[in-house]
mmCIF file of C-alpha atoms and ligand atoms in Angstrom:
data_model
loop_
_atom_site.group_PDB
_atom_site.id
_atom_site.type_symbol
_atom_site.label_atom_id
_atom_site.label_comp_id
_atom_site.label_asym_id
_atom_site.label_seq_id
_atom_site.Cartn_x
_atom_site.Cartn_y
_atom_site.Cartn_z
ATOM 1 C CA MET A 1 0.004 -0.001 0.002
ATOM 2 C CA SER A 2 1.414 3.404 -0.909
ATOM 3 C CA GLN A 3 1.797 6.048 1.773
ATOM 4 C CA ASN A 4 0.358 9.537 1.300
ATOM 5 C CA TYR A 5 2.053 12.640 2.667
ATOM 6 C CA THR A 6 1.121 16.264 2.330
ATOM 7 C CA ILE A 7 3.998 18.755 2.297
ATOM 8 C CA ALA A 8 3.574 22.506 2.601
ATOM 9 C CA LEU A 9 6.164 24.215 0.382
ATOM 10 C CA LEU A 10 7.166 27.696 1.463
ATOM 11 C CA PRO A 11 9.895 28.873 -0.973
ATOM 12 C CA GLY A 12 10.096 32.463 0.417
ATOM 13 C CA ASP A 13 12.601 34.994 -0.909
ATOM 14 C CA GLY A 14 15.993 35.360 -2.625
ATOM 15 C CA ILE A 15 17.524 31.938 -3.331
ATOM 16 C CA GLY A 16 14.630 30.257 -1.423
ATOM 17 C CA PRO A 17 12.576 29.499 -4.571
ATOM 18 C CA GLU A 18 15.692 28.306 -6.442
ATOM 19 C CA VAL A 19 16.746 25.749 -3.847
ATOM 20 C CA ILE A 20 13.152 24.643 -3.209
ATOM 21 C CA LYS A 21 12.809 23.938 -6.935
ATOM 22 C CA GLU A 22 15.689 21.447 -6.731
ATOM 23 C CA ALA A 23 14.236 19.878 -3.575
ATOM 24 C CA VAL A 24 10.956 19.420 -5.471
ATOM 25 C CA LYS A 25 12.843 17.494 -8.181
ATOM 26 C CA VAL A 26 14.192 15.205 -5.496
ATOM 27 C CA LEU A 27 10.719 14.729 -4.028
ATOM 28 C CA GLY A 28 9.433 13.858 -7.521
ATOM 29 C CA SER A 29 12.180 11.311 -7.943
ATOM 30 C CA LEU A 30 11.459 9.714 -4.540
ATOM 31 C CA GLU A 31 7.769 9.532 -5.370
ATOM 32 C CA ARG A 32 8.528 7.733 -8.599
ATOM 33 C CA GLY A 33 11.045 5.387 -6.978
ATOM 34 C CA LEU A 34 9.233 4.521 -3.754
ATOM 35 C CA GLU A 35 5.664 3.564 -2.936
ATOM 36 C CA LEU A 36 4.732 7.133 -2.048
ATOM 37 C CA LYS A 37 2.144 9.710 -2.944
ATOM 38 C CA LEU A 38 3.286 13.231 -2.133
ATOM 39 C CA THR A 39 0.911 16.218 -2.292
ATOM 40 C CA LEU A 40 2.850 19.476 -2.479
ATOM 41 C CA ASN A 41 0.978 22.634 -1.462
ATOM 42 C CA GLU A 42 2.952 25.755 -2.292
ATOM 43 C CA VAL A 43 2.197 29.015 -0.475
ATOM 44 C CA PRO A 44 4.015 32.354 -0.110
ATOM 45 C CA VAL A 45 5.944 33.342 2.991
ATOM 46 C CA GLY A 46 8.198 36.196 4.065
ATOM 47 C CA GLY A 47 8.741 39.075 1.636
ATOM 48 C CA ALA A 48 6.946 37.226 -1.138
ATOM 49 C CA ALA A 49 3.835 37.007 1.060
ATOM 50 C CA TYR A 50 4.147 40.601 2.183
ATOM 51 C CA GLU A 51 4.032 41.730 -1.459
ATOM 52 C CA VAL A 52 0.692 40.005 -1.901
ATOM 53 C CA ASP A 53 -1.002 40.230 1.511
ATOM 54 C CA ARG A 54 0.966 42.910 3.347
ATOM 55 C CA HIS A 55 1.863 40.240 5.925
ATOM 56 C CA PRO A 56 4.853 37.814 5.982
ATOM 57 C CA LEU A 57 2.722 34.945 7.305
ATOM 58 C CA PRO A 58 -0.798 35.264 5.878
ATOM 59 C CA PRO A 59 -3.556 33.107 7.453
ATOM 60 C CA GLU A 60 -3.730 30.864 4.341
ATOM 61 C CA THR A 61 0.005 30.121 4.579
ATOM 62 C CA LEU A 62 -0.235 29.276 8.272
ATOM 63 C CA LYS A 63 -3.302 27.107 7.692
ATOM 64 C CA THR A 64 -1.567 25.180 4.844
ATOM 65 C CA ALA A 65 1.437 24.629 7.121
ATOM 66 C CA GLN A 66 -0.726 23.463 10.039
ATOM 67 C CA GLU A 67 -2.662 21.025 7.882
ATOM 68 C CA ALA A 68 0.404 19.479 6.251
ATOM 69 C CA ASP A 69 2.361 16.439 7.458
ATOM 70 C CA ALA A 70 5.515 18.511 7.181
ATOM 71 C CA VAL A 71 6.700 21.964 6.040
ATOM 72 C CA LEU A 72 9.640 22.640 3.753
ATOM 73 C CA LEU A 73 10.852 26.236 3.827
ATOM 74 C CA GLY A 74 13.438 27.925 1.605
ATOM 75 C CA ALA A 75 14.507 31.206 3.193
ATOM 76 C CA VAL A 76 12.995 34.611 3.894
ATOM 77 C CA GLY A 77 14.215 38.195 3.929
ATOM 78 C CA GLY A 78 16.072 40.654 1.781
ATOM 79 C CA PRO A 79 17.092 44.334 1.450
ATOM 80 C CA LYS A 80 13.709 45.230 -0.077
ATOM 81 C CA TRP A 81 11.934 44.694 3.228
ATOM 82 C CA GLU A 82 14.540 46.011 5.611
ATOM 83 C CA LYS A 83 12.788 49.343 6.141
ATOM 84 C CA ILE A 84 9.278 48.108 6.899
ATOM 85 C CA ASP A 85 7.855 47.849 10.406
ATOM 86 C CA PHE A 86 9.615 45.229 12.524
ATOM 87 C CA SER A 87 6.412 43.293 13.114
ATOM 88 C CA LEU A 88 5.917 42.824 9.343
ATOM 89 C CA ARG A 89 9.481 41.916 8.357
ATOM 90 C CA PRO A 90 9.843 38.627 6.429
ATOM 91 C CA GLU A 91 11.823 37.065 9.305
ATOM 92 C CA ARG A 92 8.839 37.450 11.638
ATOM 93 C CA ALA A 93 7.181 34.652 9.636
ATOM 94 C CA LEU A 94 9.728 32.217 11.086
ATOM 95 C CA LEU A 95 8.794 33.127 14.659
ATOM 96 C CA GLY A 96 5.111 32.869 13.740
ATOM 97 C CA LEU A 97 5.571 29.403 12.234
ATOM 98 C CA ARG A 98 7.653 28.173 15.154
ATOM 99 C CA SER A 99 5.214 29.342 17.813
ATOM 100 C CA ASN A 100 2.012 28.336 15.988
ATOM 101 C CA LEU A 101 3.338 24.912 15.060
ATOM 102 C CA LYS A 102 4.766 24.544 18.636
ATOM 103 C CA LEU A 103 8.228 23.730 17.322
ATOM 104 C CA TYR A 104 10.212 23.780 20.546
ATOM 105 C CA ALA A 105 13.220 21.732 19.400
ATOM 106 C CA ASN A 106 15.610 22.719 16.649
ATOM 107 C CA LEU A 107 17.855 19.940 15.366
ATOM 108 C CA ARG A 108 20.941 20.983 13.454
ATOM 109 C CA PRO A 109 23.306 18.296 12.372
ATOM 110 C CA ALA A 110 26.896 19.401 11.688
ATOM 111 C CA LYS A 111 28.163 16.500 9.628
ATOM 112 C CA ILE A 112 31.113 16.697 7.312
ATOM 113 C CA PHE A 113 31.152 14.981 3.950
ATOM 114 C CA PRO A 114 34.570 13.374 3.301
ATOM 115 C CA ALA A 115 34.939 15.192 -0.025
ATOM 116 C CA LEU A 116 34.589 18.560 1.733
ATOM 117 C CA VAL A 117 36.943 18.062 4.692
ATOM 118 C CA ASP A 118 39.416 20.588 3.293
ATOM 119 C CA ALA A 119 36.685 23.273 3.031
ATOM 120 C CA SER A 120 36.617 23.476 6.852
ATOM 121 C CA SER A 121 38.517 26.276 8.566
ATOM 122 C CA LEU A 122 39.874 23.680 11.024
ATOM 123 C CA LYS A 123 42.668 21.182 10.366
ATOM 124 C CA ARG A 124 41.690 18.014 8.549
ATOM 125 C CA GLU A 125 42.405 15.707 11.533
ATOM 126 C CA LEU A 126 40.083 17.749 13.795
ATOM 127 C CA VAL A 127 37.043 17.499 11.503
ATOM 128 C CA ASP A 128 37.464 14.364 9.413
ATOM 129 C CA GLY A 129 34.485 12.182 10.357
ATOM 130 C CA LEU A 130 32.789 14.978 12.330
ATOM 131 C CA ASP A 131 29.117 14.254 13.097
ATOM 132 C CA ILE A 132 27.469 16.381 15.785
ATOM 133 C CA MET A 133 23.812 17.111 16.428
ATOM 134 C CA VAL A 134 23.051 20.406 18.130
ATOM 135 C CA ILE A 135 19.602 20.549 19.734
ATOM 136 C CA ARG A 136 18.482 24.064 20.555
ATOM 137 C CA GLU A 137 15.410 24.910 22.644
ATOM 138 C CA LEU A 138 13.435 27.090 20.296
ATOM 139 C CA THR A 139 10.325 28.604 21.920
ATOM 140 C CA GLY A 140 11.483 29.638 25.413
ATOM 141 C CA GLY A 141 14.348 31.333 27.186
ATOM 142 C CA ILE A 142 15.574 34.893 26.897
ATOM 143 C CA TYR A 143 14.171 35.433 23.394
ATOM 144 C CA PHE A 144 10.651 35.144 24.696
ATOM 145 C CA GLY A 145 10.908 35.940 28.450
ATOM 146 C CA GLU A 146 8.951 38.818 29.982
ATOM 147 C CA PRO A 147 9.476 41.518 31.106
ATOM 148 C CA ARG A 148 11.550 42.888 28.246
ATOM 149 C CA GLY A 149 12.169 46.342 26.819
ATOM 150 C CA VAL A 150 14.067 49.587 27.103
ATOM 151 C CA GLU A 151 12.975 52.135 29.715
ATOM 152 C CA LEU A 152 13.884 55.697 30.499
ATOM 153 C CA LEU A 153 15.268 56.204 33.984
ATOM 154 C CA ALA A 154 14.645 59.230 36.190
ATOM 155 C CA ASP A 155 18.149 60.539 35.458
ATOM 156 C CA GLY A 156 17.347 60.596 31.699
ATOM 157 C CA THR A 157 19.502 57.584 30.786
ATOM 158 C CA ARG A 158 18.070 54.403 29.290
ATOM 159 C CA ARG A 159 18.037 50.874 30.673
ATOM 160 C CA GLY A 160 17.481 47.780 28.503
ATOM 161 C CA PHE A 161 16.352 44.417 29.904
ATOM 162 C CA ASN A 162 15.370 40.883 28.916
ATOM 163 C CA THR A 163 14.395 37.925 31.045
ATOM 164 C CA LEU A 164 15.861 34.426 30.915
ATOM 165 C CA VAL A 165 13.142 32.043 32.055
ATOM 166 C CA TYR A 166 12.532 28.283 31.731
ATOM 167 C CA THR A 167 9.898 26.130 33.373
ATOM 168 C CA GLU A 168 10.603 22.585 34.478
ATOM 169 C CA GLU A 169 8.245 21.293 31.753
ATOM 170 C CA GLU A 170 10.062 23.180 29.009
ATOM 171 C CA ILE A 171 13.383 21.737 30.121
ATOM 172 C CA LYS A 172 11.987 18.184 30.468
ATOM 173 C CA ARG A 173 10.600 18.072 26.954
ATOM 174 C CA ILE A 174 13.765 19.292 25.238
ATOM 175 C CA ALA A 175 15.845 16.912 27.347
ATOM 176 C CA ARG A 176 13.690 14.009 26.191
ATOM 177 C CA VAL A 177 14.193 15.016 22.544
ATOM 178 C CA ALA A 178 17.958 15.054 23.138
ATOM 179 C CA PHE A 179 18.035 11.633 24.788
ATOM 180 C CA ASP A 180 15.733 10.108 22.148
ATOM 181 C CA VAL A 181 17.950 11.463 19.343
ATOM 182 C CA ALA A 182 21.113 10.247 21.145
ATOM 183 C CA ARG A 183 19.668 6.769 21.401
ATOM 184 C CA LYS A 184 19.660 6.592 17.592
ATOM 185 C CA ARG A 185 23.238 7.901 17.429
ATOM 186 C CA ASN A 186 26.249 7.365 19.709
ATOM 187 C CA LYS A 187 24.273 7.595 22.965
ATOM 188 C CA LYS A 188 26.080 10.629 24.394
ATOM 189 C CA VAL A 189 24.406 13.907 25.453
ATOM 190 C CA MET A 190 26.294 17.045 26.456
ATOM 191 C CA SER A 191 23.960 19.480 28.220
ATOM 192 C CA VAL A 192 25.292 23.006 27.997
ATOM 193 C CA ASP A 193 24.454 25.681 30.544
ATOM 194 C CA LYS A 194 25.887 28.499 32.674
ATOM 195 C CA ALA A 195 24.900 26.943 35.961
ATOM 196 C CA ASN A 196 27.758 28.606 37.826
ATOM 197 C CA VAL A 197 26.208 32.049 37.229
ATOM 198 C CA LEU A 198 22.560 31.735 36.193
ATOM 199 C CA GLU A 199 20.040 30.165 38.575
ATOM 200 C CA VAL A 200 17.685 29.240 35.688
ATOM 201 C CA THR A 201 20.415 27.174 34.032
ATOM 202 C CA GLY A 202 21.152 25.623 37.420
ATOM 203 C CA LEU A 203 17.561 24.372 37.236
ATOM 204 C CA TRP A 204 18.218 23.334 33.608
ATOM 205 C CA ARG A 205 21.137 21.126 34.817
ATOM 206 C CA GLU A 206 19.042 19.586 37.615
ATOM 207 C CA VAL A 207 16.063 18.802 35.434
ATOM 208 C CA VAL A 208 18.121 17.353 32.577
ATOM 209 C CA SER A 209 19.815 15.074 35.153
ATOM 210 C CA GLU A 210 16.389 14.014 36.495
ATOM 211 C CA VAL A 211 15.119 13.159 32.996
ATOM 212 C CA HIS A 212 18.336 11.211 32.451
ATOM 213 C CA GLU A 213 17.098 8.682 35.082
ATOM 214 C CA GLU A 214 14.755 7.391 32.327
ATOM 215 C CA TYR A 215 17.612 7.106 29.841
ATOM 216 C CA LYS A 216 20.396 5.275 31.675
ATOM 217 C CA ASP A 217 21.636 3.712 28.435
ATOM 218 C CA VAL A 218 22.701 7.230 27.289
ATOM 219 C CA VAL A 219 25.760 8.945 28.782
ATOM 220 C CA LEU A 220 25.009 12.452 30.099
ATOM 221 C CA GLU A 221 27.610 15.107 30.773
ATOM 222 C CA HIS A 222 27.335 18.816 31.522
ATOM 223 C CA MET A 223 29.467 21.664 30.280
ATOM 224 C CA TYR A 224 29.498 25.452 30.729
ATOM 225 C CA VAL A 225 28.711 27.325 27.557
ATOM 226 C CA ASP A 226 32.012 29.251 27.427
ATOM 227 C CA ASN A 227 33.936 26.001 27.632
ATOM 228 C CA CYS A 228 31.711 24.409 24.989
ATOM 229 C CA ALA A 229 32.369 27.297 22.575
ATOM 230 C CA MET A 230 36.082 26.659 23.074
ATOM 231 C CA GLN A 231 35.866 22.816 22.857
ATOM 232 C CA LEU A 232 33.950 23.034 19.583
ATOM 233 C CA VAL A 233 36.989 24.505 17.878
ATOM 234 C CA ARG A 234 39.577 22.625 19.970
ATOM 235 C CA ALA A 235 38.280 19.044 19.682
ATOM 236 C CA PRO A 236 34.799 18.976 18.086
ATOM 237 C CA LYS A 237 34.729 15.186 17.614
ATOM 238 C CA GLN A 238 34.287 14.703 21.410
ATOM 239 C CA PHE A 239 30.591 15.634 20.951
ATOM 240 C CA ASP A 240 27.679 13.526 19.831
ATOM 241 C CA VAL A 241 24.458 15.368 20.858
ATOM 242 C CA ILE A 242 24.616 18.857 22.400
ATOM 243 C CA VAL A 243 21.422 20.136 24.037
ATOM 244 C CA THR A 244 21.072 23.710 25.213
ATOM 245 C CA THR A 245 18.926 26.790 25.713
ATOM 246 C CA ASN A 246 17.565 29.021 22.959
ATOM 247 C CA MET A 247 20.265 31.704 22.976
ATOM 248 C CA PHE A 248 23.236 29.430 23.692
ATOM 249 C CA GLY A 249 21.952 27.092 20.965
ATOM 250 C CA ASP A 250 21.593 29.949 18.502
ATOM 251 C CA ILE A 251 25.270 30.753 18.893
ATOM 252 C CA LEU A 252 26.720 27.257 19.289
ATOM 253 C CA SER A 253 24.791 25.767 16.388
ATOM 254 C CA ASP A 254 26.204 28.448 14.024
ATOM 255 C CA GLU A 255 29.682 27.751 15.388
ATOM 256 C CA ALA A 256 29.287 23.981 14.977
ATOM 257 C CA SER A 257 27.831 24.280 11.483
ATOM 258 C CA MET A 258 30.725 26.309 10.195
ATOM 259 C CA LEU A 259 33.164 23.546 11.224
ATOM 260 C CA THR A 260 31.823 21.682 8.175
ATOM 261 C CA GLY A 261 32.857 24.357 5.689
ATOM 262 C CA SER A 262 29.815 25.718 3.953
ATOM 263 C CA ILE A 263 26.520 27.215 4.978
ATOM 264 C CA GLY A 264 25.061 25.881 1.728
ATOM 265 C CA MET A 265 25.398 22.273 2.922
ATOM 266 C CA LEU A 266 23.536 22.272 6.219
ATOM 267 C CA PRO A 267 19.945 21.177 6.835
ATOM 268 C CA SER A 268 17.792 21.634 9.922
ATOM 269 C CA ALA A 269 14.595 20.366 11.472
ATOM 270 C CA SER A 270 12.296 22.062 13.932
ATOM 271 C CA ILE A 271 10.119 19.601 15.761
ATOM 272 C CA GLY A 272 7.806 19.319 18.747
ATOM 273 C CA GLY A 273 4.230 19.857 17.502
ATOM 274 C CA ASN A 274 2.165 17.750 15.127
ATOM 275 C CA THR A 275 3.786 19.265 12.034
ATOM 276 C CA ALA A 276 7.552 19.681 11.842
ATOM 277 C CA MET A 277 9.372 22.182 9.706
ATOM 278 C CA TYR A 278 12.524 21.590 7.641
ATOM 279 C CA GLU A 279 14.775 24.245 6.149
ATOM 280 C CA PRO A 280 18.362 24.909 5.161
ATOM 281 C CA ILE A 281 20.227 26.881 7.796
ATOM 282 C CA HIS A 282 21.250 29.611 5.369
ATOM 283 C CA GLY A 283 19.281 32.754 4.612
ATOM 284 C CA SER A 284 17.960 34.163 1.308
ATOM 285 C CA ALA A 285 21.466 35.150 0.051
ATOM 286 C CA PRO A 286 20.324 38.261 -1.877
ATOM 287 C CA ASP A 287 23.864 38.709 -3.190
ATOM 288 C CA ILE A 288 23.530 35.594 -5.412
ATOM 289 C CA ALA A 289 19.753 35.319 -5.904
ATOM 290 C CA GLY A 290 18.646 34.614 -9.458
ATOM 291 C CA MET A 291 22.168 33.812 -10.644
ATOM 292 C CA GLY A 292 22.075 30.007 -10.508
ATOM 293 C CA LEU A 293 24.873 30.043 -7.914
ATOM 294 C CA ALA A 294 22.971 28.813 -4.853
ATOM 295 C CA ASN A 295 23.925 25.443 -3.421
ATOM 296 C CA PRO A 296 20.692 23.400 -3.121
ATOM 297 C CA LEU A 297 22.215 20.620 -1.067
ATOM 298 C CA ALA A 298 21.222 22.004 2.362
ATOM 299 C CA THR A 299 17.588 22.043 1.198
ATOM 300 C CA ILE A 300 17.867 18.576 -0.366
ATOM 301 C CA LEU A 301 19.374 17.247 2.884
ATOM 302 C CA SER A 302 16.489 18.929 4.751
ATOM 303 C CA VAL A 303 14.141 16.765 2.676
ATOM 304 C CA GLY A 304 16.125 13.786 4.018
ATOM 305 C CA MET A 305 15.564 14.933 7.572
ATOM 306 C CA MET A 306 11.850 15.231 6.827
ATOM 307 C CA PHE A 307 11.660 11.604 5.780
ATOM 308 C CA LYS A 308 13.588 10.545 8.903
ATOM 309 C CA TYR A 309 11.838 12.606 11.555
ATOM 310 C CA SER A 310 8.329 13.227 10.157
ATOM 311 C CA PHE A 311 7.697 10.096 8.120
ATOM 312 C CA GLY A 312 9.857 7.617 10.072
ATOM 313 C CA LEU A 313 11.637 6.596 6.839
ATOM 314 C CA GLU A 314 15.242 6.698 7.962
ATOM 315 C CA GLU A 315 16.324 4.655 4.908
ATOM 316 C CA VAL A 316 15.159 7.478 2.569
ATOM 317 C CA ASN A 317 17.329 9.960 4.494
ATOM 318 C CA ALA A 318 20.273 7.555 4.135
ATOM 319 C CA LYS A 319 19.574 7.280 0.417
ATOM 320 C CA ILE A 320 19.575 11.063 -0.002
ATOM 321 C CA GLU A 321 22.784 11.444 2.020
ATOM 322 C CA SER A 322 24.494 8.751 -0.076
ATOM 323 C CA ALA A 323 23.395 10.444 -3.300
ATOM 324 C CA VAL A 324 24.796 13.811 -2.114
ATOM 325 C CA GLU A 325 28.020 12.123 -1.033
ATOM 326 C CA ALA A 326 28.346 10.375 -4.404
ATOM 327 C CA VAL A 327 27.862 13.642 -6.334
ATOM 328 C CA LEU A 328 30.483 15.378 -4.210
ATOM 329 C CA ASP A 329 32.883 12.435 -4.711
ATOM 330 C CA GLN A 330 32.498 12.955 -8.474
ATOM 331 C CA GLY A 331 34.026 16.430 -7.981
ATOM 332 C CA VAL A 332 30.765 18.243 -8.756
ATOM 333 C CA ARG A 333 30.596 21.579 -6.917
ATOM 334 C CA THR A 334 28.503 24.745 -6.718
ATOM 335 C CA ARG A 335 30.659 27.868 -6.396
ATOM 336 C CA ASP A 336 30.454 28.101 -2.578
ATOM 337 C CA ILE A 337 32.223 24.733 -2.172
ATOM 338 C CA MET A 338 34.384 24.971 -5.305
ATOM 339 C CA SER A 339 38.058 24.060 -5.119
ATOM 340 C CA ASN A 340 40.843 23.195 -7.563
ATOM 341 C CA LYS A 341 40.241 20.583 -10.252
ATOM 342 C CA MET A 342 36.548 20.339 -9.480
ATOM 343 C CA THR A 343 33.648 20.924 -11.897
ATOM 344 C CA GLU A 344 31.514 23.960 -11.198
ATOM 345 C CA VAL A 345 27.798 23.483 -11.760
ATOM 346 C CA SER A 346 24.706 25.655 -11.389
ATOM 347 C CA THR A 347 21.964 25.212 -8.794
ATOM 348 C CA GLN A 348 19.858 23.391 -11.340
ATOM 349 C CA GLU A 349 22.657 21.106 -12.520
ATOM 350 C CA MET A 350 23.449 20.151 -8.915
ATOM 351 C CA GLY A 351 19.774 19.181 -8.405
ATOM 352 C CA ASP A 352 19.880 17.118 -11.596
ATOM 353 C CA LYS A 353 23.055 15.328 -10.484
ATOM 354 C CA VAL A 354 21.499 14.324 -7.160
ATOM 355 C CA VAL A 355 18.374 13.083 -8.889
ATOM 356 C CA ALA A 356 20.506 11.063 -11.343
ATOM 357 C CA GLU A 357 22.296 9.440 -8.384
ATOM 358 C CA LEU A 358 18.982 8.670 -6.671
ATOM 359 C CA GLU A 359 17.717 6.986 -9.833
ATOM 360 C CA LYS A 360 20.791 4.860 -10.481
HETATM 361 P P1 NAD B 401 22.747 34.276 4.170
HETATM 362 O O1 NAD B 401 22.773 32.942 4.774
HETATM 363 O O2 NAD B 401 21.580 34.561 3.296
HETATM 364 O O3 NAD B 401 24.070 34.533 3.328
HETATM 365 C C1 NAD B 401 25.357 34.542 3.918
HETATM 366 C C2 NAD B 401 26.430 34.271 2.829
HETATM 367 O O4 NAD B 401 26.373 32.903 2.474
HETATM 368 C C3 NAD B 401 26.177 35.048 1.516
HETATM 369 O O5 NAD B 401 27.432 35.407 0.972
HETATM 370 C C4 NAD B 401 25.490 34.058 0.621
HETATM 371 O O6 NAD B 401 25.710 34.276 -0.753
HETATM 372 C C5 NAD B 401 26.066 32.739 1.099
HETATM 373 N N1 NAD B 401 25.107 31.650 0.942
HETATM 374 C C6 NAD B 401 24.014 31.414 1.745
HETATM 375 N N2 NAD B 401 23.364 30.353 1.315
HETATM 376 C C7 NAD B 401 24.015 29.878 0.271
HETATM 377 C C8 NAD B 401 23.813 28.760 -0.620
HETATM 378 N N3 NAD B 401 22.771 27.915 -0.487
HETATM 379 N N4 NAD B 401 24.689 28.584 -1.622
HETATM 380 C C9 NAD B 401 25.742 29.395 -1.791
HETATM 381 N N5 NAD B 401 25.999 30.445 -0.997
HETATM 382 C C10 NAD B 401 25.131 30.699 0.010
HETATM 383 O O7 NAD B 401 22.799 35.341 5.371
HETATM 384 P P2 NAD B 401 22.671 36.920 5.381
HETATM 385 O O8 NAD B 401 23.359 37.479 4.169
HETATM 386 O O9 NAD B 401 23.094 37.346 6.710
HETATM 387 O O10 NAD B 401 21.114 37.226 5.254
HETATM 388 C C11 NAD B 401 20.452 37.467 4.041
HETATM 389 C C12 NAD B 401 18.933 37.553 4.303
HETATM 390 O O11 NAD B 401 18.473 36.302 4.754
HETATM 391 C C13 NAD B 401 18.581 38.540 5.434
HETATM 392 O O12 NAD B 401 17.388 39.200 5.052
HETATM 393 C C14 NAD B 401 18.356 37.663 6.634
HETATM 394 O O13 NAD B 401 17.484 38.213 7.559
HETATM 395 C C15 NAD B 401 17.762 36.437 5.976
HETATM 396 N N6 NAD B 401 17.935 35.188 6.749
HETATM 397 C C16 NAD B 401 16.923 34.310 6.671
HETATM 398 C C17 NAD B 401 17.044 33.068 7.280
HETATM 399 C C18 NAD B 401 15.945 32.090 7.131
HETATM 400 O O14 NAD B 401 15.081 32.271 6.264
HETATM 401 N N7 NAD B 401 15.903 31.005 7.895
HETATM 402 C C19 NAD B 401 18.203 32.747 7.983
HETATM 403 C C20 NAD B 401 19.239 33.661 8.019
HETATM 404 C C21 NAD B 401 19.112 34.889 7.410
#
């Protein structure tokens, strides 16, 4: 019996539509090759939606996302919308999607493909074989805590403030995601906090340790965030799964991803609610939009994560990763990952090469 999945496609702005087009080719190939029926519902988001509806996340887009089995997003934003009111900027659509879909866990793998080891800014021996998963809490912490703002003091100077807050429940659920993911990997979790200074992350450490009682087959360790930032560039292969708060995760996941060389290679998943969202970690790259220079592999690998985490088809993710690896091994490169003696291809040609590998 064939399985039916509905995917909401949100191409967005800049290179978003270009990379999504290649991901759609991959989806088409998978549908032909496997017993699958995929329904793709494309809706505008970000600046593209603002142009039509004067809102970056129109109700129809949100509804299509909520009703889908999974969401695939390209990227949002661009210079054209930098001057409009903050609440209507394209990037606000991301926050709207995350909160409405209740996506409290962001999974960002930082995995290096053997053919790209020399593209890393670190020495070959430090990154060869690197495979880390950073799990960032996405809907709580200092980015959402109240009170927040900037106030005028009696002496005429200003004071800015934000609040770092986590409930026990918020910590428990992200810890469970981390332990569950670790069980399918190398069974090691590093929980990152600043428990020596911040009471709330002292609670984080305590609650993660309590949840660990249910996952004794997984090794749990704790690390302060400043040390973790250092260890990621000193000896990154010591990590398997890193779990941390929203702001620490924002910073550490960018640091970890750059160990692998290119922003155009890295996928992500945001999970927690009924519908998960998958997207490349890069933005809309206005500097190269429309030029056929965008690397579509991060988006194609995001499709792989969708099959693994939303549809439970881990073998499809493995198939996509192998196809990408094979294409890279052939020396095929988009400009961002180009090096000597390799063949430069366009966004579209890279998509075609991956499809050809999938169909071999
Ligand atoms: P960016 O990720 O768009 O680009 C950074 C650099 O990486 C640029 O030089 C770009 O050309 C290059 N790059 C990015 N993706 C690439 C790809 N797939 N292939 C080849 N090269 C690639 O970040 P930015 O320039 O800081 O932001 C541009 C816009 O994107 C801004 O409006 C920003 O707000 C938005 N943004 C959106 C998201 C998102 O939609 N999730 C994330 C980050 C930034």
